[in-house]
CSV table of C-alpha atoms and ligand atoms in Angstrom, one decimal:
chain,number,residue,atom,x,y,z
A,10,MET,CA,-205.0,92.5,97.5
A,11,HIS,CA,-206.6,90.4,100.2
A,12,SER,CA,-208.8,87.6,98.8
A,13,ASN,CA,-210.1,84.2,99.8
A,14,LEU,CA,-211.0,80.8,98.2
A,15,ASN,CA,-214.2,78.8,99.0
A,16,TYR,CA,-215.6,81.5,101.3
A,17,SER,CA,-218.7,81.0,103.3
A,18,LEU,CA,-221.2,83.9,102.8
A,19,GLN,CA,-223.7,82.8,105.5
A,20,SER,CA,-222.7,85.6,107.9
A,21,SER,CA,-222.5,88.1,105.0
A,22,ASN,CA,-226.2,88.1,104.1
A,23,SER,CA,-228.9,89.3,106.5
A,24,PHE,CA,-231.2,86.4,105.4
A,25,ASN,CA,-228.6,84.1,106.9
A,26,ILE,CA,-228.8,81.8,103.9
A,27,LYS,CA,-226.1,79.2,103.5
A,28,ALA,CA,-224.1,80.0,100.5
A,29,SER,CA,-220.4,80.1,99.5
A,30,CYS,CA,-218.3,81.4,96.6
A,31,SER,CA,-215.2,80.0,94.9
A,32,HIS,CA,-213.4,83.4,95.1
A,33,ILE,CA,-213.9,86.6,97.1
A,34,TYR,CA,-211.8,89.8,96.5
A,35,PHE,CA,-211.5,92.7,99.0
A,36,PRO,CA,-210.2,95.6,97.0
A,37,CYS,CA,-209.3,98.7,99.1
A,38,THR,CA,-207.1,100.7,96.8
A,39,LEU,CA,-207.1,101.7,93.1
A,40,GLU,CA,-204.2,99.3,92.5
A,41,ASP,CA,-206.3,96.5,94.0
A,42,LEU,CA,-209.1,97.3,91.7
A,43,GLN,CA,-206.8,97.3,88.7
A,44,GLN,CA,-205.6,93.8,89.7
A,45,LEU,CA,-209.1,92.3,89.7
A,46,PRO,CA,-209.4,89.5,87.1
A,47,GLU,CA,-211.3,90.0,83.9
A,48,LEU,CA,-214.9,89.6,84.8
A,49,THR,CA,-217.5,88.6,82.3
A,50,ALA,CA,-220.8,90.4,82.4
A,51,ASN,CA,-222.7,88.1,84.8
A,52,ASN,CA,-220.3,85.8,86.7
A,53,PHE,CA,-219.7,88.1,89.6
A,54,TYR,CA,-221.5,90.1,92.3
A,55,ILE,CA,-220.5,93.2,94.2
A,56,LEU,CA,-221.4,92.6,97.9
A,57,GLY,CA,-221.7,95.3,100.5
A,58,GLU,CA,-223.1,94.0,103.8
A,59,GLY,CA,-225.7,91.7,102.1
A,60,SER,CA,-228.8,93.3,103.7
A,61,ASN,CA,-230.6,93.6,100.4
A,62,THR,CA,-229.3,90.4,98.9
A,63,LEU,CA,-230.7,86.9,98.5
A,64,PHE,CA,-228.4,84.1,97.6
A,65,VAL,CA,-230.8,81.9,95.7
A,66,GLU,CA,-228.4,78.9,95.4
A,67,SER,CA,-225.8,77.4,97.7
A,68,GLN,CA,-223.2,78.4,95.2
A,69,ALA,CA,-222.6,82.1,94.6
A,70,PRO,CA,-220.6,83.7,91.8
A,71,ILE,CA,-217.2,85.4,92.3
A,72,ILE,CA,-217.7,88.1,94.9
A,73,ILE,CA,-216.1,91.5,95.1
A,74,GLN,CA,-216.5,93.2,98.5
A,75,PRO,CA,-215.1,96.7,98.3
A,76,LYS,CA,-213.2,97.6,101.5
A,77,PHE,CA,-212.7,101.3,101.0
A,78,THR,CA,-212.9,103.0,104.4
A,79,GLY,CA,-212.5,106.5,106.0
A,80,ILE,CA,-214.5,109.6,106.6
A,81,ASN,CA,-213.3,113.1,105.7
A,82,ILE,CA,-215.1,116.3,106.7
A,83,LEU,CA,-214.5,119.7,105.0
A,84,GLU,CA,-216.2,122.7,106.7
A,85,HIS,CA,-217.3,125.6,104.6
A,86,GLU,CA,-219.1,128.8,105.5
A,87,ASP,CA,-222.6,127.5,105.0
A,88,HIS,CA,-222.2,123.7,104.5
A,89,PHE,CA,-220.2,120.6,105.2
A,90,ILE,CA,-218.7,118.3,102.6
A,91,VAL,CA,-218.3,114.8,103.9
A,92,THR,CA,-216.6,112.1,101.9
A,93,VAL,CA,-217.0,108.5,103.0
A,94,GLY,CA,-215.5,105.1,101.9
A,95,ALA,CA,-217.9,102.6,100.5
A,96,ALA,CA,-217.3,100.0,103.2
A,97,GLU,CA,-218.3,102.2,106.1
A,98,ASN,CA,-221.5,101.2,107.8
A,99,TRP,CA,-224.5,103.4,107.0
A,100,HIS,CA,-225.9,103.7,110.5
A,101,ASP,CA,-222.5,104.4,112.0
A,102,LEU,CA,-222.1,107.2,109.5
A,103,VAL,CA,-225.5,108.7,110.6
A,104,CYS,CA,-224.4,108.6,114.3
A,105,PHE,CA,-220.9,110.0,113.5
A,106,CYS,CA,-222.4,112.9,111.5
A,107,LEU,CA,-224.8,113.8,114.3
A,108,GLN,CA,-222.0,113.6,116.9
A,109,LYS,CA,-220.1,116.1,114.8
A,110,GLY,CA,-223.1,118.5,114.5
A,111,ILE,CA,-223.7,117.6,110.9
A,112,TYR,CA,-227.5,117.1,110.3
A,113,GLY,CA,-229.6,115.7,107.6
A,114,LEU,CA,-229.3,111.9,107.8
A,115,GLU,CA,-231.1,111.4,111.0
A,116,ASN,CA,-234.3,110.1,109.3
A,117,LEU,CA,-232.2,107.4,107.7
A,118,ALA,CA,-230.9,106.0,111.0
A,119,LEU,CA,-230.8,102.3,111.5
A,120,ILE,CA,-231.0,101.3,107.8
A,121,PRO,CA,-228.7,98.3,107.6
A,122,GLY,CA,-225.9,98.1,105.1
A,123,SER,CA,-222.8,99.9,103.7
A,124,VAL,CA,-222.4,103.4,102.5
A,125,GLY,CA,-221.4,102.1,99.0
A,126,ALA,CA,-224.7,100.4,98.5
A,127,ALA,CA,-226.8,103.4,99.5
A,128,PRO,CA,-226.7,105.1,96.1
A,129,VAL,CA,-227.5,101.9,94.3
A,130,GLN,CA,-231.2,101.9,95.3
A,131,ASN,CA,-231.2,105.4,96.6
A,132,ILE,CA,-232.1,104.3,100.1
A,133,GLY,CA,-234.9,106.1,101.8
A,134,ALA,CA,-237.1,106.2,104.9
A,135,TYR,CA,-239.3,108.6,106.9
A,136,GLY,CA,-239.5,111.2,104.1
A,137,VAL,CA,-235.8,111.5,103.3
A,138,GLU,CA,-233.7,109.7,100.7
A,139,PHE,CA,-230.0,109.3,100.0
A,140,ALA,CA,-230.2,111.6,97.0
A,141,ASP,CA,-231.3,114.6,99.1
A,142,PHE,CA,-227.7,114.9,100.4
A,143,CYS,CA,-225.6,113.3,97.7
A,144,GLN,CA,-223.1,115.5,96.0
A,145,GLU,CA,-221.2,112.9,94.0
A,146,VAL,CA,-220.3,109.3,93.8
A,147,GLN,CA,-216.8,107.9,93.1
A,148,TRP,CA,-217.1,105.0,90.7
A,149,TYR,CA,-214.4,102.7,89.3
A,150,GLU,CA,-215.0,101.4,85.8
A,151,PHE,CA,-213.8,97.8,85.2
A,152,ALA,CA,-213.3,98.2,81.4
A,153,SER,CA,-211.1,101.3,81.4
A,154,LYS,CA,-209.6,100.6,84.9
A,155,THR,CA,-210.3,104.2,85.7
A,156,MET,CA,-212.0,106.1,88.5
A,157,TYR,CA,-214.9,108.5,87.7
A,158,SER,CA,-216.9,111.0,89.6
A,159,LEU,CA,-220.6,110.9,89.0
A,160,THR,CA,-222.5,114.0,90.0
A,161,LYS,CA,-225.9,113.7,91.7
A,162,LYS,CA,-227.5,114.6,88.4
A,163,THR,CA,-225.8,111.9,86.4
A,164,CYS,CA,-226.7,109.3,89.1
A,165,PHE,CA,-230.4,109.6,87.9
A,166,PHE,CA,-231.8,108.9,91.4
A,167,ALA,CA,-235.5,108.0,91.7
A,168,TYR,CA,-237.6,105.8,94.0
A,169,ARG,CA,-235.3,102.8,94.8
A,170,GLU,CA,-233.5,103.6,91.5
A,171,SER,CA,-230.3,105.0,90.1
A,172,THR,CA,-227.9,104.6,87.2
A,173,PHE,CA,-226.1,101.9,89.2
A,174,LYS,CA,-229.1,99.6,88.4
A,175,GLN,CA,-229.4,100.8,84.8
A,176,GLU,CA,-226.6,102.2,82.6
A,177,HIS,CA,-223.8,101.6,85.0
A,178,TYR,CA,-225.0,98.2,86.1
A,179,ASN,CA,-222.2,95.7,86.6
A,180,LYS,CA,-219.8,97.9,84.7
A,181,GLY,CA,-217.9,99.0,87.8
A,182,LEU,CA,-218.2,99.7,91.6
A,183,ILE,CA,-218.6,102.5,94.0
A,184,THR,CA,-215.6,103.3,96.1
A,185,GLN,CA,-216.6,106.6,97.8
A,186,VAL,CA,-219.6,108.8,98.3
A,187,THR,CA,-219.5,112.6,98.9
A,188,PHE,CA,-222.3,114.4,100.7
A,189,LYS,CA,-223.2,118.0,101.1
A,190,PHE,CA,-225.0,119.1,104.2
A,191,PRO,CA,-226.2,122.7,104.5
A,192,LYS,CA,-225.6,124.2,108.0
A,193,GLN,CA,-229.0,125.6,107.9
A,194,TRP,CA,-231.0,122.6,109.1
A,195,GLN,CA,-234.7,122.0,109.8
A,196,ALA,CA,-236.2,118.8,111.1
A,197,ASN,CA,-238.0,116.8,108.4
A,198,LEU,CA,-241.1,115.7,110.3
A,199,SER,CA,-243.4,115.2,107.3
A,200,TYR,CA,-243.7,111.4,107.7
A,201,ALA,CA,-246.3,109.7,109.8
A,202,GLY,CA,-244.9,108.9,113.2
A,203,LEU,CA,-242.6,111.9,113.3
A,204,SER,CA,-245.3,114.5,113.1
A,205,GLU,CA,-245.9,114.0,116.9
A,206,LEU,CA,-242.5,115.5,117.6
A,207,ALA,CA,-242.3,119.2,118.4
A,208,LYS,CA,-241.4,121.4,115.5
A,209,ASP,CA,-238.2,122.6,117.2
A,210,SER,CA,-237.0,119.0,117.8
A,211,THR,CA,-233.2,118.5,117.6
A,212,ALA,CA,-231.7,116.1,115.0
A,213,GLN,CA,-230.9,113.8,118.0
A,214,GLN,CA,-234.5,113.7,119.0
A,215,VAL,CA,-235.6,112.9,115.4
A,216,MET,CA,-233.0,110.1,115.2
A,217,ALA,CA,-234.2,108.7,118.6
A,218,GLN,CA,-237.8,108.7,117.4
A,219,VAL,CA,-236.8,107.0,114.0
A,220,ILE,CA,-234.9,104.3,115.9
A,221,LYS,CA,-237.8,103.8,118.3
A,222,LEU,CA,-240.3,103.5,115.4
A,223,ARG,CA,-238.1,101.2,113.3
A,224,SER,CA,-237.2,98.9,116.2
A,225,SER,CA,-240.9,98.5,117.0
A,226,LYS,CA,-241.9,97.6,113.4
A,227,LEU,CA,-238.9,95.8,111.9
A,228,PRO,CA,-237.3,92.6,113.1
A,229,ASP,CA,-233.6,92.9,113.8
A,230,PRO,CA,-231.9,90.6,111.2
A,231,LYS,CA,-229.5,89.4,113.9
A,232,GLU,CA,-232.4,88.0,115.8
A,233,LEU,CA,-234.7,87.1,112.9
A,234,PRO,CA,-232.9,87.0,109.6
A,235,ASN,CA,-234.6,89.2,106.9
A,236,ALA,CA,-233.8,91.8,104.2
A,237,GLY,CA,-236.2,94.6,105.2
A,238,SER,CA,-238.9,95.4,102.7
A,239,PHE,CA,-238.9,92.4,100.3
A,240,PHE,CA,-241.1,93.9,97.6
A,241,LYS,CA,-241.1,97.4,96.1
A,242,ASN,CA,-244.3,99.5,96.5
A,243,PRO,CA,-246.0,99.1,93.1
A,244,ILE,CA,-246.9,102.1,90.9
A,245,VAL,CA,-250.1,101.9,88.9
A,246,SER,CA,-251.7,104.1,86.3
A,247,ALA,CA,-254.5,106.6,87.4
A,248,ASP,CA,-257.0,104.4,85.5
A,249,ASP,CA,-256.0,101.2,87.2
A,250,PHE,CA,-256.0,103.0,90.6
A,251,ALA,CA,-259.5,104.4,90.0
A,252,LYS,CA,-260.8,100.8,89.4
A,253,LEU,CA,-259.0,99.5,92.5
A,254,GLN,CA,-260.3,102.4,94.7
A,255,LEU,CA,-263.9,101.6,93.7
A,256,GLN,CA,-263.5,98.2,95.2
A,257,TYR,CA,-261.1,99.1,98.0
A,258,PRO,CA,-261.9,102.6,99.1
A,259,ASN,CA,-259.4,102.4,102.0
A,260,MET,CA,-256.5,101.4,99.9
A,261,PRO,CA,-253.4,103.5,101.0
A,262,ASN,CA,-252.1,105.4,98.0
A,263,TYR,CA,-249.5,108.0,97.2
A,264,PRO,CA,-250.1,110.2,94.1
A,265,GLN,CA,-246.9,110.4,91.9
A,266,ALA,CA,-245.7,113.2,89.7
A,267,GLY,CA,-247.0,112.3,86.2
A,268,GLY,CA,-250.4,111.1,87.5
A,269,ASP,CA,-249.6,107.5,88.6
A,270,PHE,CA,-250.3,106.2,92.1
A,271,LYS,CA,-247.9,104.3,94.4
A,272,LEU,CA,-249.6,101.6,96.4
A,273,ALA,CA,-248.4,100.0,99.7
A,274,ALA,CA,-247.1,96.5,99.0
A,275,GLY,CA,-247.4,95.6,102.7
A,276,TRP,CA,-251.1,96.5,102.7
A,277,LEU,CA,-251.7,94.4,99.6
A,278,ILE,CA,-250.0,91.4,101.1
A,279,GLU,CA,-251.8,91.9,104.4
A,280,GLN,CA,-255.2,92.1,102.6
A,281,ALA,CA,-254.3,89.0,100.7
A,282,GLY,CA,-254.4,87.3,104.1
A,283,LEU,CA,-250.6,86.6,104.3
A,284,LYS,CA,-249.5,88.6,107.3
A,285,GLY,CA,-247.9,86.1,109.7
A,286,PHE,CA,-248.1,83.3,107.0
A,287,ARG,CA,-245.5,80.7,107.6
A,288,HIS,CA,-244.3,77.9,105.3
A,289,GLY,CA,-241.6,75.5,106.5
A,290,GLY,CA,-238.7,77.5,107.8
A,291,VAL,CA,-239.7,80.9,106.2
A,292,GLY,CA,-242.6,83.3,106.5
A,293,VAL,CA,-244.2,86.7,106.4
A,294,HIS,CA,-243.4,88.8,109.5
A,295,GLN,CA,-246.2,89.0,112.0
A,296,GLN,CA,-246.2,92.7,112.4
A,297,GLN,CA,-244.9,93.9,109.0
A,298,ALA,CA,-246.2,92.0,106.0
A,299,LEU,CA,-243.6,93.5,103.7
A,300,VAL,CA,-240.8,91.7,105.5
A,301,LEU,CA,-240.1,88.1,104.7
A,302,VAL,CA,-238.3,86.3,107.5
A,303,ASN,CA,-236.1,83.2,107.7
A,304,TYR,CA,-236.9,81.3,110.9
A,305,ASP,CA,-234.6,78.3,110.3
A,306,SER,CA,-234.0,77.6,106.6
A,307,ASN,CA,-230.6,77.4,104.9
A,308,LEU,CA,-232.1,77.6,101.4
A,309,GLY,CA,-232.6,80.7,99.3
A,310,THR,CA,-235.1,78.7,97.2
A,311,ASP,CA,-237.5,78.6,100.2
A,312,ILE,CA,-237.6,82.4,100.2
A,313,ILE,CA,-238.2,82.3,96.4
A,314,SER,CA,-241.1,79.9,96.7
A,315,LEU,CA,-242.7,82.1,99.4
A,316,ALA,CA,-242.2,85.3,97.4
A,317,LYS,CA,-243.7,83.7,94.3
A,318,TYR,CA,-246.7,82.5,96.3
A,319,ILE,CA,-247.2,86.0,97.7
A,320,GLN,CA,-246.8,87.6,94.3
A,321,ARG,CA,-249.5,85.1,92.9
A,322,LYS,CA,-251.9,85.8,95.8
A,323,VAL,CA,-251.6,89.6,95.5
A,324,ALA,CA,-252.0,89.4,91.7
A,325,ASP,CA,-255.1,87.2,92.0
A,326,LYS,CA,-256.8,89.6,94.4
A,327,PHE,CA,-255.8,93.0,93.0
A,328,SER,CA,-254.4,92.3,89.5
A,329,VAL,CA,-251.3,94.1,90.6
A,330,VAL,CA,-247.9,92.5,90.2
A,331,ILE,CA,-245.5,93.3,93.0
A,332,VAL,CA,-241.8,92.8,92.4
A,333,PRO,CA,-238.9,92.3,94.8
A,334,GLU,CA,-236.6,95.1,95.9
A,335,VAL,CA,-234.1,92.5,97.1
A,336,ARG,CA,-231.4,91.4,94.6
A,337,MET,CA,-231.5,87.8,93.5
A,338,ILE,CA,-228.1,86.1,93.2
A,339,THR,CA,-227.5,82.7,91.5
A,340,CYS,CA,-224.2,81.0,90.9
A,341,GLN,CA,-224.2,82.7,87.5
A,342,GLY,CA,-224.7,86.2,88.9
A,343,GLU,CA,-227.8,88.3,89.4
A,344,ARG,CA,-231.1,87.2,87.9
A,345,GLU,CA,-234.5,88.8,87.5
A,346,PHE,CA,-237.0,87.4,89.9
A,347,SER,CA,-239.4,86.5,87.0
A,348,SER,CA,-236.7,84.3,85.4
A,349,LEU,CA,-236.2,82.2,88.6
A,350,SER,CA,-238.1,78.9,88.6
A,351,ASP,CA,-240.0,77.7,91.6
A,352,ASN,CA,-239.2,74.0,92.0
A,353,ASN,CA,-241.3,73.6,95.1
A,354,PRO,CA,-244.4,75.9,94.7
A,355,ILE,CA,-246.6,76.5,97.7
A,356,ASP,CA,-249.9,75.1,96.8
A,357,ASN,CA,-252.5,77.0,98.9
A,358,GLY,CA,-252.3,74.9,102.0
A,359,THR,CA,-252.8,71.4,100.5
A,360,ASN,CA,-249.5,70.1,101.9
A,361,GLY,CA,-250.7,71.1,105.4
A,362,SER,CA,-247.5,72.9,106.5
A,363,GLU,CA,-248.8,76.5,106.3
A,364,LYS,CA,-250.1,78.4,109.3
A,365,ASN,CA,-250.8,82.0,110.1
A,366,ASP,CA,-249.3,82.8,113.4
B,27,LIG,C1,-234.1,95.3,108.6
B,27,LIG,C2,-233.9,96.0,107.3
B,27,LIG,C3,-234.5,97.3,107.1
B,27,LIG,C4,-234.2,98.0,105.9
B,27,LIG,N1,-234.8,99.2,105.7
B,27,LIG,C5,-234.6,99.9,104.6
B,27,LIG,C6,-235.1,101.2,104.4
B,27,LIG,O1,-235.8,101.7,105.3
B,27,LIG,N2,-234.9,101.8,103.3
B,27,LIG,C7,-234.1,101.3,102.3
B,27,LIG,O2,-234.0,102.0,101.2
B,27,LIG,N3,-233.6,100.1,102.4
B,27,LIG,C8,-233.8,99.3,103.5
B,27,LIG,N4,-233.3,98.1,103.7
B,27,LIG,C9,-232.4,97.5,102.6
B,27,LIG,C10,-230.9,97.7,102.8
B,27,LIG,O3,-230.6,98.2,104.0
B,27,LIG,C11,-230.4,98.7,101.7
B,27,LIG,O4,-230.7,98.3,100.4
B,27,LIG,C12,-228.8,98.9,101.9
B,27,LIG,O5,-228.4,99.9,101.1
B,27,LIG,C13,-228.1,97.6,101.5
B,27,LIG,O6,-226.8,97.8,101.8
B,27,LIG,P1,-225.8,96.5,101.8
B,27,LIG,O7,-224.4,97.0,101.9
B,27,LIG,O8,-226.2,95.5,102.7
B,27,LIG,O9,-226.0,96.0,100.3
B,27,LIG,P2,-225.9,94.6,99.6
B,27,LIG,O10,-227.2,93.8,99.9
B,27,LIG,O11,-224.6,94.0,99.9
B,27,LIG,O12,-226.0,95.0,98.1
B,27,LIG,C14,-227.2,95.7,97.6
B,27,LIG,C15,-226.9,96.2,96.1
B,27,LIG,O13,-225.9,97.1,96.1
B,27,LIG,C16,-224.8,96.7,95.3
B,27,LIG,N5,-223.6,97.2,95.9
B,27,LIG,C17,-223.2,97.0,97.2
B,27,LIG,N6,-222.0,97.7,97.4
B,27,LIG,C18,-221.7,98.3,96.2
B,27,LIG,C19,-220.6,99.1,95.8
B,27,LIG,N7,-219.6,99.4,96.6
B,27,LIG,N8,-220.5,99.4,94.5
B,27,LIG,C20,-221.5,99.1,93.6
B,27,LIG,N9,-222.6,98.4,94.0
B,27,LIG,C21,-222.7,97.9,95.3
B,27,LIG,C22,-224.9,95.2,95.2
B,27,LIG,O14,-224.3,94.7,94.1
B,27,LIG,C23,-226.4,95.1,95.2
B,27,LIG,O15,-226.9,95.3,93.9
B,27,LIG,C24,-233.4,97.4,104.9
B,27,LIG,C25,-232.9,96.1,105.1
B,27,LIG,C26,-233.1,95.4,106.3
B,27,LIG,C27,-232.4,94.1,106.5
C-alpha cells in the first residue's frame, strides 16, 4: 500500500493550517485495508479532502486517507443505481451524474469534499440531503478486517448526523457509496433562492442557480481558507424558543418534528455583533457570519480561540450554546470542542487587535 512518513497536511485541509503527521496511509483495496497497522481507539484520523477538519495542533495523529475510486452506473426500468468510490470528489460526482442524465444531486452542487465523507455528516444544502438518495454504504471494519454493507436505514441519518459519528465512529471506514436515483424527477425548489426558478426548470438550471447562490455567499477555500459553516444550527426546546421569541420576534426559526425549534447559528453570531470580526490572522467572514476564515494564520489554535470567543458571546446574549460542525483533530486524535483549552483567549477587545471589517 502507498504510504508516507512525516507528511505535510497543509494542502490537505481547507483551513490551510500548517500541520503534519508521522504516518499517512492511502488504502485503495481490501488487501491494503487488511494491512493497516493495529490502531488504538484515538490515535488516528480518517481524512477525506479535509474540508470539514481543523488540525488544532501542528502535529496530527496517524492519518488514513482512503483512495477508493471509480463510478459504476446500472440502469433499471425506473431508476439508476450508481456506486461511487469514497475518494471521488463530491462536486465532480454531481456534474458527472447530470451529464449522464441522472438527476437528484443538483441542489448539492459545489459542496467541497469527498464522496466517502458525505454520509458521515449527511451533507445537505438547499432542501436536499445525502440521505435522500443513499441506498447503501460499504464500510470496512478494522477489528474484523471485513467489509460490510450498511443500508440507508442502518446509517441512522439525521441533521448532520449518522451512525458514522455514533455507533460506528472510529471503528472502520467508508470505501464506497451506492445511490438510487428514480428516473421520475422533479426539481426541488423548496428552498429560499431557488423558488424564483420556473417550476419546469431543468436539473442543469437548478445546479447553475445553486452554484450562483453558493458562490455569492460562501468564500472559496482556495482563495480564503475556511471550512464552510463552522457551527451547527442549534436546536432548542419549544419553551426556550418561546422565551427567545418574546425578546427577538424576528429570530429565524425552523420547527422540528417533536416540537423543538432549530435556530440559525449565523443569525445568532451576526446579532452578537461578530460578522466581519477579525482577530489576528483569523476572523468571521464579512458576508456569512457562520463561516470562520483564515486570513494568514498557520495555527489551528487561533481558530479555536476565535470559535470559543464566538461561543461565549452568543451564549451571553441568547443563553444558547452553539457547537462546531467542524471536526477537531489533535495529535492524539479527534477531540470534543468543549475539551479543548483556549490558551490565548480573546478578551473583548482589550488587546486592541480586533476590528470589524
Ligand atoms: C466552502 C464550504 C462549504 C461547505 N458547505 C457545506 C454544505 O452546504 N453542506 C454540508 O453538509 N457541508 C458543507 N461543508 C462541509 C464539507 O464540505 C462536508 O462536511 C464534506 O462532506 C467534507 O468532506 P471531506 O472529504 O473534506 O471530509 P473531511 O473534512 O476530510 O472529513 C470529515 C469527516 O468525515 C470523516 N471521513 C472522511 N472520509 C471518510 C471515509 N472514507 N470513511 C469514514 N469517515 C470518513 C472524517 O474522519 C471526518 O470525521 C462545506 C465546507 C466548505 C469548505
